[in-house]
PDB file of N, CA and C in Angstrom:
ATOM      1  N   UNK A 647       0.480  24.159   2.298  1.00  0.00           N
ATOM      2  CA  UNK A 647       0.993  23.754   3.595  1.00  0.00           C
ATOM      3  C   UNK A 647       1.261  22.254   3.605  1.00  0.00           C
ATOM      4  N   UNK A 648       2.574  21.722   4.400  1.00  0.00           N
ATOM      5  CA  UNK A 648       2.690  20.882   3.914  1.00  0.00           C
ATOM      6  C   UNK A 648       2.198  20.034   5.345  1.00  0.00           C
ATOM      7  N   UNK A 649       1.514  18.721   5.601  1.00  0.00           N
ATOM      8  CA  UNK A 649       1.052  17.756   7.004  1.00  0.00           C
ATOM      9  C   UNK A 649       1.160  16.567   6.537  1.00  0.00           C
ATOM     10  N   UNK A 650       1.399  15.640   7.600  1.00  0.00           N
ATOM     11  CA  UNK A 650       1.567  14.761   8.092  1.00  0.00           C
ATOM     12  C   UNK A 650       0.541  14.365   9.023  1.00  0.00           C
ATOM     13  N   UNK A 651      -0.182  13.235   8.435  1.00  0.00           N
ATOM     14  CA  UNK A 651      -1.819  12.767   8.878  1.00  0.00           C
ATOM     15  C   UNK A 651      -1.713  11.012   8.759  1.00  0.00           C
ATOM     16  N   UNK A 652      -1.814  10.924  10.212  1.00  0.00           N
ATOM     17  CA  UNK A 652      -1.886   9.135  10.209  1.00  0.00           C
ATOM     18  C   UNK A 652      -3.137   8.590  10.455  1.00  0.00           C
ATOM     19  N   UNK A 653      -3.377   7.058   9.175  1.00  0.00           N
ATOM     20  CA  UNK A 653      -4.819   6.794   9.229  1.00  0.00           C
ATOM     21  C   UNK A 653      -4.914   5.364   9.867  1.00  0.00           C
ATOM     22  N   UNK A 654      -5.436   4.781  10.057  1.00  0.00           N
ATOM     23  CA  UNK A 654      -5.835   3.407  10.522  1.00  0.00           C
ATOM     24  C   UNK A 654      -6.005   2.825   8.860  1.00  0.00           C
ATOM     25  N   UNK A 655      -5.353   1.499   9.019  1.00  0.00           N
ATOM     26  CA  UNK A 655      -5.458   0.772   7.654  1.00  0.00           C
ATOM     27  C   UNK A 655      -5.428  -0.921   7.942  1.00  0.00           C
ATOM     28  N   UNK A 656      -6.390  -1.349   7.808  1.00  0.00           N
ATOM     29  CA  UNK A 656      -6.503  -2.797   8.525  1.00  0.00           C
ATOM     30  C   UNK A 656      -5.284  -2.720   9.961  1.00  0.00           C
ATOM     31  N   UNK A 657      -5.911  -1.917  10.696  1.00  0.00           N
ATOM     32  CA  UNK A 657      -5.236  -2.315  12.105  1.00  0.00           C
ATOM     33  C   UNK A 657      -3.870  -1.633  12.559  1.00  0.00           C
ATOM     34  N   UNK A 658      -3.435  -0.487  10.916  1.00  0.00           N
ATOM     35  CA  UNK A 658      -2.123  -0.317  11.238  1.00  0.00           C
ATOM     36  C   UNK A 658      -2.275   1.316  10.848  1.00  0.00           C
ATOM     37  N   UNK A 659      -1.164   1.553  11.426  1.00  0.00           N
ATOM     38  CA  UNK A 659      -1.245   3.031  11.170  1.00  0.00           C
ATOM     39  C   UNK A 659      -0.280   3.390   9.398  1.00  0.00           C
ATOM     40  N   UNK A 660      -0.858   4.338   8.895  1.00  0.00           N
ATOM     41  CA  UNK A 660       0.043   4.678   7.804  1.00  0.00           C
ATOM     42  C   UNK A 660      -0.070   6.207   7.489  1.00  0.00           C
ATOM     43  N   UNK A 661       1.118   6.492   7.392  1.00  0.00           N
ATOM     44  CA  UNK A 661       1.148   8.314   7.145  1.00  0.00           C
ATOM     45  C   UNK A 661       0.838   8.690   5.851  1.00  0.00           C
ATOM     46  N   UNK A 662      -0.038   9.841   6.022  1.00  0.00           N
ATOM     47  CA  UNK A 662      -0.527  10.697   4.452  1.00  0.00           C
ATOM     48  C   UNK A 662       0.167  11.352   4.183  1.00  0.00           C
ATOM     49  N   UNK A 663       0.869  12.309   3.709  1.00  0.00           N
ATOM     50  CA  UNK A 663       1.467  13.534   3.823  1.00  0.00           C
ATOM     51  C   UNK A 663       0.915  14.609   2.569  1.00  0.00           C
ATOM     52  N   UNK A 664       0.485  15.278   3.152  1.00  0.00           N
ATOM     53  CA  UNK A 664      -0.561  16.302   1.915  1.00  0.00           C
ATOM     54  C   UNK A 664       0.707  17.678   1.702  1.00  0.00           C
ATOM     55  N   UNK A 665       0.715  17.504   0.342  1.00  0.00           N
ATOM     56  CA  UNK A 665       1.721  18.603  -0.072  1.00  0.00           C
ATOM     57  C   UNK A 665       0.866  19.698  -1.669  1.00  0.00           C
ATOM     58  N   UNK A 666       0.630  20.968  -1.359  1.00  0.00           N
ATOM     59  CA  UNK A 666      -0.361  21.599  -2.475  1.00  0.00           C
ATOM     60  C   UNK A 666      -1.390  20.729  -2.680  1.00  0.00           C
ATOM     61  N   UNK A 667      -2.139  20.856  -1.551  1.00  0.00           N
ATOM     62  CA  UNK A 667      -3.416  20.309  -2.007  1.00  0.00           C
ATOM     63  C   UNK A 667      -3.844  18.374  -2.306  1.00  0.00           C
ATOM     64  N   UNK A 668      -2.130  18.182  -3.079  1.00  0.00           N
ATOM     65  CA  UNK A 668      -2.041  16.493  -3.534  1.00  0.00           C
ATOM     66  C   UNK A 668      -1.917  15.879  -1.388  1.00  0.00           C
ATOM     67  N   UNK A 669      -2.433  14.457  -2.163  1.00  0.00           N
ATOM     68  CA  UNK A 669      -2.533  13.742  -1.009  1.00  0.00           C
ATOM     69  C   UNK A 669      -1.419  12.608  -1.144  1.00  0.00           C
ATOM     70  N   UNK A 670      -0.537  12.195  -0.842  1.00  0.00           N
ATOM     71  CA  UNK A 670       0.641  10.805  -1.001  1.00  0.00           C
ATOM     72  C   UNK A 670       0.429   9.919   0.329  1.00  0.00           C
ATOM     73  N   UNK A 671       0.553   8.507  -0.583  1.00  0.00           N
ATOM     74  CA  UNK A 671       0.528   7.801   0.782  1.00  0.00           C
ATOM     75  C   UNK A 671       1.922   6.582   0.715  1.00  0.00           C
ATOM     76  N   UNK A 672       2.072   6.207   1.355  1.00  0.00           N
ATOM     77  CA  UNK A 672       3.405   5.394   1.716  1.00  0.00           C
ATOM     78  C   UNK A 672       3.195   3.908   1.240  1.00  0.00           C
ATOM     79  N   UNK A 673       3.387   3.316   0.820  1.00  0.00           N
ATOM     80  CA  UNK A 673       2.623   2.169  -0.222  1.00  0.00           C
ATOM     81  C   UNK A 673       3.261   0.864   0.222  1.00  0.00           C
ATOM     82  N   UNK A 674       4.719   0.989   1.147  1.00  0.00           N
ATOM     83  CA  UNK A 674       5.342  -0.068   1.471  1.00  0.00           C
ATOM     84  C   UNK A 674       4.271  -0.598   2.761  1.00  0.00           C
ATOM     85  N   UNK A 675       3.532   0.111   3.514  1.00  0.00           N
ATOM     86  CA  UNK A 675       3.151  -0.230   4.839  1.00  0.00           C
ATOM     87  C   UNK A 675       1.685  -1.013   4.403  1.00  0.00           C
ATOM     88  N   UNK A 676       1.070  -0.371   3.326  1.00  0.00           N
ATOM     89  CA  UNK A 676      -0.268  -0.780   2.969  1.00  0.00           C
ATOM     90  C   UNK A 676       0.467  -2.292   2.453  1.00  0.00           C
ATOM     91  N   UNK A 677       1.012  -2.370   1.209  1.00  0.00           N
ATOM     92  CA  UNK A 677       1.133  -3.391   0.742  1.00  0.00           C
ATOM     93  C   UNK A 677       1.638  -4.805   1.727  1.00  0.00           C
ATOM     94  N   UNK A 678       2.664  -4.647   2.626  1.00  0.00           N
ATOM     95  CA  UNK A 678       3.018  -5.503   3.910  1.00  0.00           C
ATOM     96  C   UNK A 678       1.756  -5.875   5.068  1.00  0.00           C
ATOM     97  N   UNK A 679       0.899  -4.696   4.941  1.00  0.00           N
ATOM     98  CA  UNK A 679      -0.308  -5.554   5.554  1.00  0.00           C
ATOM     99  C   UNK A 679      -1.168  -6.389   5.047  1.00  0.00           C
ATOM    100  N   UNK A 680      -1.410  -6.428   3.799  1.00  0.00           N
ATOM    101  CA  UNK A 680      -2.156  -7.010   3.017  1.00  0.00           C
ATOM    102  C   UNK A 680      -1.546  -8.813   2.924  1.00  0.00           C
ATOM    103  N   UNK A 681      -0.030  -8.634   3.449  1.00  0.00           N
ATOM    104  CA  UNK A 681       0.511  -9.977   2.964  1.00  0.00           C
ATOM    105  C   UNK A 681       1.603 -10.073   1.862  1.00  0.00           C
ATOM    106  N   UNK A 682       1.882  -8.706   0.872  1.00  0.00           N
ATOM    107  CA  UNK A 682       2.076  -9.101  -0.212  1.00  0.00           C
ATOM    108  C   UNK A 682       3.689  -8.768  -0.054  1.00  0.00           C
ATOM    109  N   UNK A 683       4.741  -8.760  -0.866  1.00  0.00           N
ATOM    110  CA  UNK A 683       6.563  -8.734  -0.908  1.00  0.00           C
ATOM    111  C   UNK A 683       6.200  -7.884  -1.425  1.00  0.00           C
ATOM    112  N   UNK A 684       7.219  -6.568  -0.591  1.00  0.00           N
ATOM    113  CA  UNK A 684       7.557  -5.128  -1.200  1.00  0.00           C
ATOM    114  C   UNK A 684       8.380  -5.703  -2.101  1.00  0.00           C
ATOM    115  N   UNK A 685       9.260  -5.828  -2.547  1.00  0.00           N
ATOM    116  CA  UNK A 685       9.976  -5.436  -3.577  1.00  0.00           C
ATOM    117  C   UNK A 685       9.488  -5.915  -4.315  1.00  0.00           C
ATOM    118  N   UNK A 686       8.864  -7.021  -4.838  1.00  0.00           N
ATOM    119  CA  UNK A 686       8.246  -7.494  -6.018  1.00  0.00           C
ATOM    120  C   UNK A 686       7.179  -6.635  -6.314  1.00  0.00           C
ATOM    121  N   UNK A 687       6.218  -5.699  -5.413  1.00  0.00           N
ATOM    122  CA  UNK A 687       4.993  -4.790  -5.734  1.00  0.00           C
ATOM    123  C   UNK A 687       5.142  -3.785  -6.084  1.00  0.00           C
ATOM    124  N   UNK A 688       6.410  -3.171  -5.678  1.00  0.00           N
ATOM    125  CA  UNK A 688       7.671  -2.120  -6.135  1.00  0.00           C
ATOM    126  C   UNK A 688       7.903  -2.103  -7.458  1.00  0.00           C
ATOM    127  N   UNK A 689       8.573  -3.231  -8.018  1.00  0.00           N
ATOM    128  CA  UNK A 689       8.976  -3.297  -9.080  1.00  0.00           C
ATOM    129  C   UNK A 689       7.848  -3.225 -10.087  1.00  0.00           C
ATOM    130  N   UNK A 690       6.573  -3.695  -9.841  1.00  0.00           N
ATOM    131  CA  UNK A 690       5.410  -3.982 -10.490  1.00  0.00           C
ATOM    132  C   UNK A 690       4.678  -2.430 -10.906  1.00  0.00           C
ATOM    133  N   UNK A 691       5.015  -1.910  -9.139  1.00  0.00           N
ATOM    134  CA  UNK A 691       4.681  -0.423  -9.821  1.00  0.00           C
ATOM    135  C   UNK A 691       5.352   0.862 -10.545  1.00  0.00           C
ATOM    136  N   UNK A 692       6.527  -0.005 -10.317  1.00  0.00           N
ATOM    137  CA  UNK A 692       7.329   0.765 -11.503  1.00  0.00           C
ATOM    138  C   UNK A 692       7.401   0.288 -13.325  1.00  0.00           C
ATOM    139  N   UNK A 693       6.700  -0.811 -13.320  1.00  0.00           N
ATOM    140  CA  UNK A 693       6.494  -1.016 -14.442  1.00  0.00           C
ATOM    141  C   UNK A 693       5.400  -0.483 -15.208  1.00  0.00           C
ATOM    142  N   UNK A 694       4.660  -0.292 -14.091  1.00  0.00           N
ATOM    143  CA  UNK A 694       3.257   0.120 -14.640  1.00  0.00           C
ATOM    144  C   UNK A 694       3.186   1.108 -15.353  1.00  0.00           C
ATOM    145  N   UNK A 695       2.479   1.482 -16.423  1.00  0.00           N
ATOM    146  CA  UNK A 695       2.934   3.122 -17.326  1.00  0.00           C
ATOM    147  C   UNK A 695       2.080   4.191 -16.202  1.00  0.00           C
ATOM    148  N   UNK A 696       1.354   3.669 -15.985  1.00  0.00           N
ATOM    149  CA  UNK A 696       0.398   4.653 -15.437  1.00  0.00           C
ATOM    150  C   UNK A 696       0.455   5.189 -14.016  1.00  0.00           C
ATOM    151  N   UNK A 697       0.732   4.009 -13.206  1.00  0.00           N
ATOM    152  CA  UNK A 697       1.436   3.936 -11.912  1.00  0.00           C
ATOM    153  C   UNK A 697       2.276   4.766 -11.317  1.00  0.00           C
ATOM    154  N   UNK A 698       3.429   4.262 -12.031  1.00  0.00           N
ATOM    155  CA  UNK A 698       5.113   5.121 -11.928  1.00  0.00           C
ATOM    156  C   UNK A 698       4.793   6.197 -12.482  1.00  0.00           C
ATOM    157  N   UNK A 699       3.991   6.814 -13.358  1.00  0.00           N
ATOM    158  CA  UNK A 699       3.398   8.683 -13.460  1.00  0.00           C
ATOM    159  C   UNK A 699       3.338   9.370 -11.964  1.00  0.00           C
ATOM    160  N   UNK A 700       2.818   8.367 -11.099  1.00  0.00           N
ATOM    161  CA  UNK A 700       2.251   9.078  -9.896  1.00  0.00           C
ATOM    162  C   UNK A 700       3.032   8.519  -8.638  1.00  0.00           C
ATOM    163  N   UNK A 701       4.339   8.048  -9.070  1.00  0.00           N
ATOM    164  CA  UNK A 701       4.856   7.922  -7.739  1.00  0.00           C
ATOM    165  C   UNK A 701       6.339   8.729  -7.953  1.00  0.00           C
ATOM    166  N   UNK A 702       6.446   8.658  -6.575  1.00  0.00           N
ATOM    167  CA  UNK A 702       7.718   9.597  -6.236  1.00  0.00           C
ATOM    168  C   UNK A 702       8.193   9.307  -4.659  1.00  0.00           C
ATOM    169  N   UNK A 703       9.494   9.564  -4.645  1.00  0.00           N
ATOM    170  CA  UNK A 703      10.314   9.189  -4.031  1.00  0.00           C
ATOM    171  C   UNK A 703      10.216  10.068  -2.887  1.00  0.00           C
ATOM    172  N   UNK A 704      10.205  10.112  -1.632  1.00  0.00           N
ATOM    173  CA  UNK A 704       9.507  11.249  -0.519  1.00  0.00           C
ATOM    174  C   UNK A 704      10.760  10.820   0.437  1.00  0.00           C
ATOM    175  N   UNK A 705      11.465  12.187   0.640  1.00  0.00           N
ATOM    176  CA  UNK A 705      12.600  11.914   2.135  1.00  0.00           C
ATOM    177  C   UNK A 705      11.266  12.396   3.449  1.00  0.00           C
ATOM    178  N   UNK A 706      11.080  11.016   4.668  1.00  0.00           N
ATOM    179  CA  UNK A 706      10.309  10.986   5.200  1.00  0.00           C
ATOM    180  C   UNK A 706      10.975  11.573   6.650  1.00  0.00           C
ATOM    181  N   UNK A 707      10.800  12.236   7.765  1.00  0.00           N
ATOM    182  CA  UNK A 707      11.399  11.883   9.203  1.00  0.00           C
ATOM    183  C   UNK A 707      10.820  10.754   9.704  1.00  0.00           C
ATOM    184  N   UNK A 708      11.837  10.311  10.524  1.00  0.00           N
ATOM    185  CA  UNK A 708      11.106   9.312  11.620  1.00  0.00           C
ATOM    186  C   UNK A 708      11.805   9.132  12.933  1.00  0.00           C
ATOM    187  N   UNK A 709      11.805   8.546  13.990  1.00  0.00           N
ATOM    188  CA  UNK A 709      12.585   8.141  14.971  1.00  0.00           C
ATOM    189  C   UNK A 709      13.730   7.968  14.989  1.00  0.00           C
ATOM    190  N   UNK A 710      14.367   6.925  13.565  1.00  0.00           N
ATOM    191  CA  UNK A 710      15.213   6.429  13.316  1.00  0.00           C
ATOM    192  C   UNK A 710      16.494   7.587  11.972  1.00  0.00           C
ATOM    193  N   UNK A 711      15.699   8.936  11.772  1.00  0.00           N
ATOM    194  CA  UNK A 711      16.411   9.373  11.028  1.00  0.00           C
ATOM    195  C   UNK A 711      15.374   9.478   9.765  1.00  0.00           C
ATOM    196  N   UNK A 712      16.231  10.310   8.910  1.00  0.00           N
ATOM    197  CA  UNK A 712      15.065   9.937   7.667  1.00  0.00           C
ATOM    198  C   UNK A 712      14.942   9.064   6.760  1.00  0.00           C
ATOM    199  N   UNK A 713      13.718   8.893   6.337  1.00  0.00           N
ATOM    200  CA  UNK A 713      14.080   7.545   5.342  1.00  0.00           C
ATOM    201  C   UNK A 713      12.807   7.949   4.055  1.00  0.00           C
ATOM    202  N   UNK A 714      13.693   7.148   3.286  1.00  0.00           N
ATOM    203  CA  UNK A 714      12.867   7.222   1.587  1.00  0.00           C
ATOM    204  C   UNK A 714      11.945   6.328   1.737  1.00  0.00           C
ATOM    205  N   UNK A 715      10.794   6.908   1.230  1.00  0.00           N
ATOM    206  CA  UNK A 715       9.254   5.864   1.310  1.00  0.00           C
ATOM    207  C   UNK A 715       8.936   6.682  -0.305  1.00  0.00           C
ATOM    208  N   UNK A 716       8.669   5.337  -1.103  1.00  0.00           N
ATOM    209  CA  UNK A 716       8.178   5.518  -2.185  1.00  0.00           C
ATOM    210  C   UNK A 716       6.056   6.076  -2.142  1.00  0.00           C
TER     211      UNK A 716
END
């Protein structure tokens, strides 16, 4: 079954979305609270060997239409 579960993350909300059991989380919202430039943390985790194994590209809904959240 597939859900959509929002958590509190230093102060902000960020969506889970649990698909078979796996849990994904949206990495642009965590990383922007922390302070740090998406695209440079992006690129970093696509370099990573181990990293980029476990990410994937998710068509999300939202208010605004849908949008790709890595």
């Amino acid at each position: 079954m597939n859900q959509v579960q929002n958590i509190s993350f230093h102060g902000q909300t960020v969506p889970v979305f649990s698909h078979n059991n796996q849990h994904y989380v949206a990495m642009k919202p965590i990383v922007e609270n922390i302070g740090l430039d998406w695209d440079a943390q992006r690129k970093r985790i696509m370099r990573n060997s181990i990293m980029a194994q476990g990410t994937v590209m998710m068509t999300a809904p939202s208010n605004g239409g849908k949008q790709e959240t890595l």
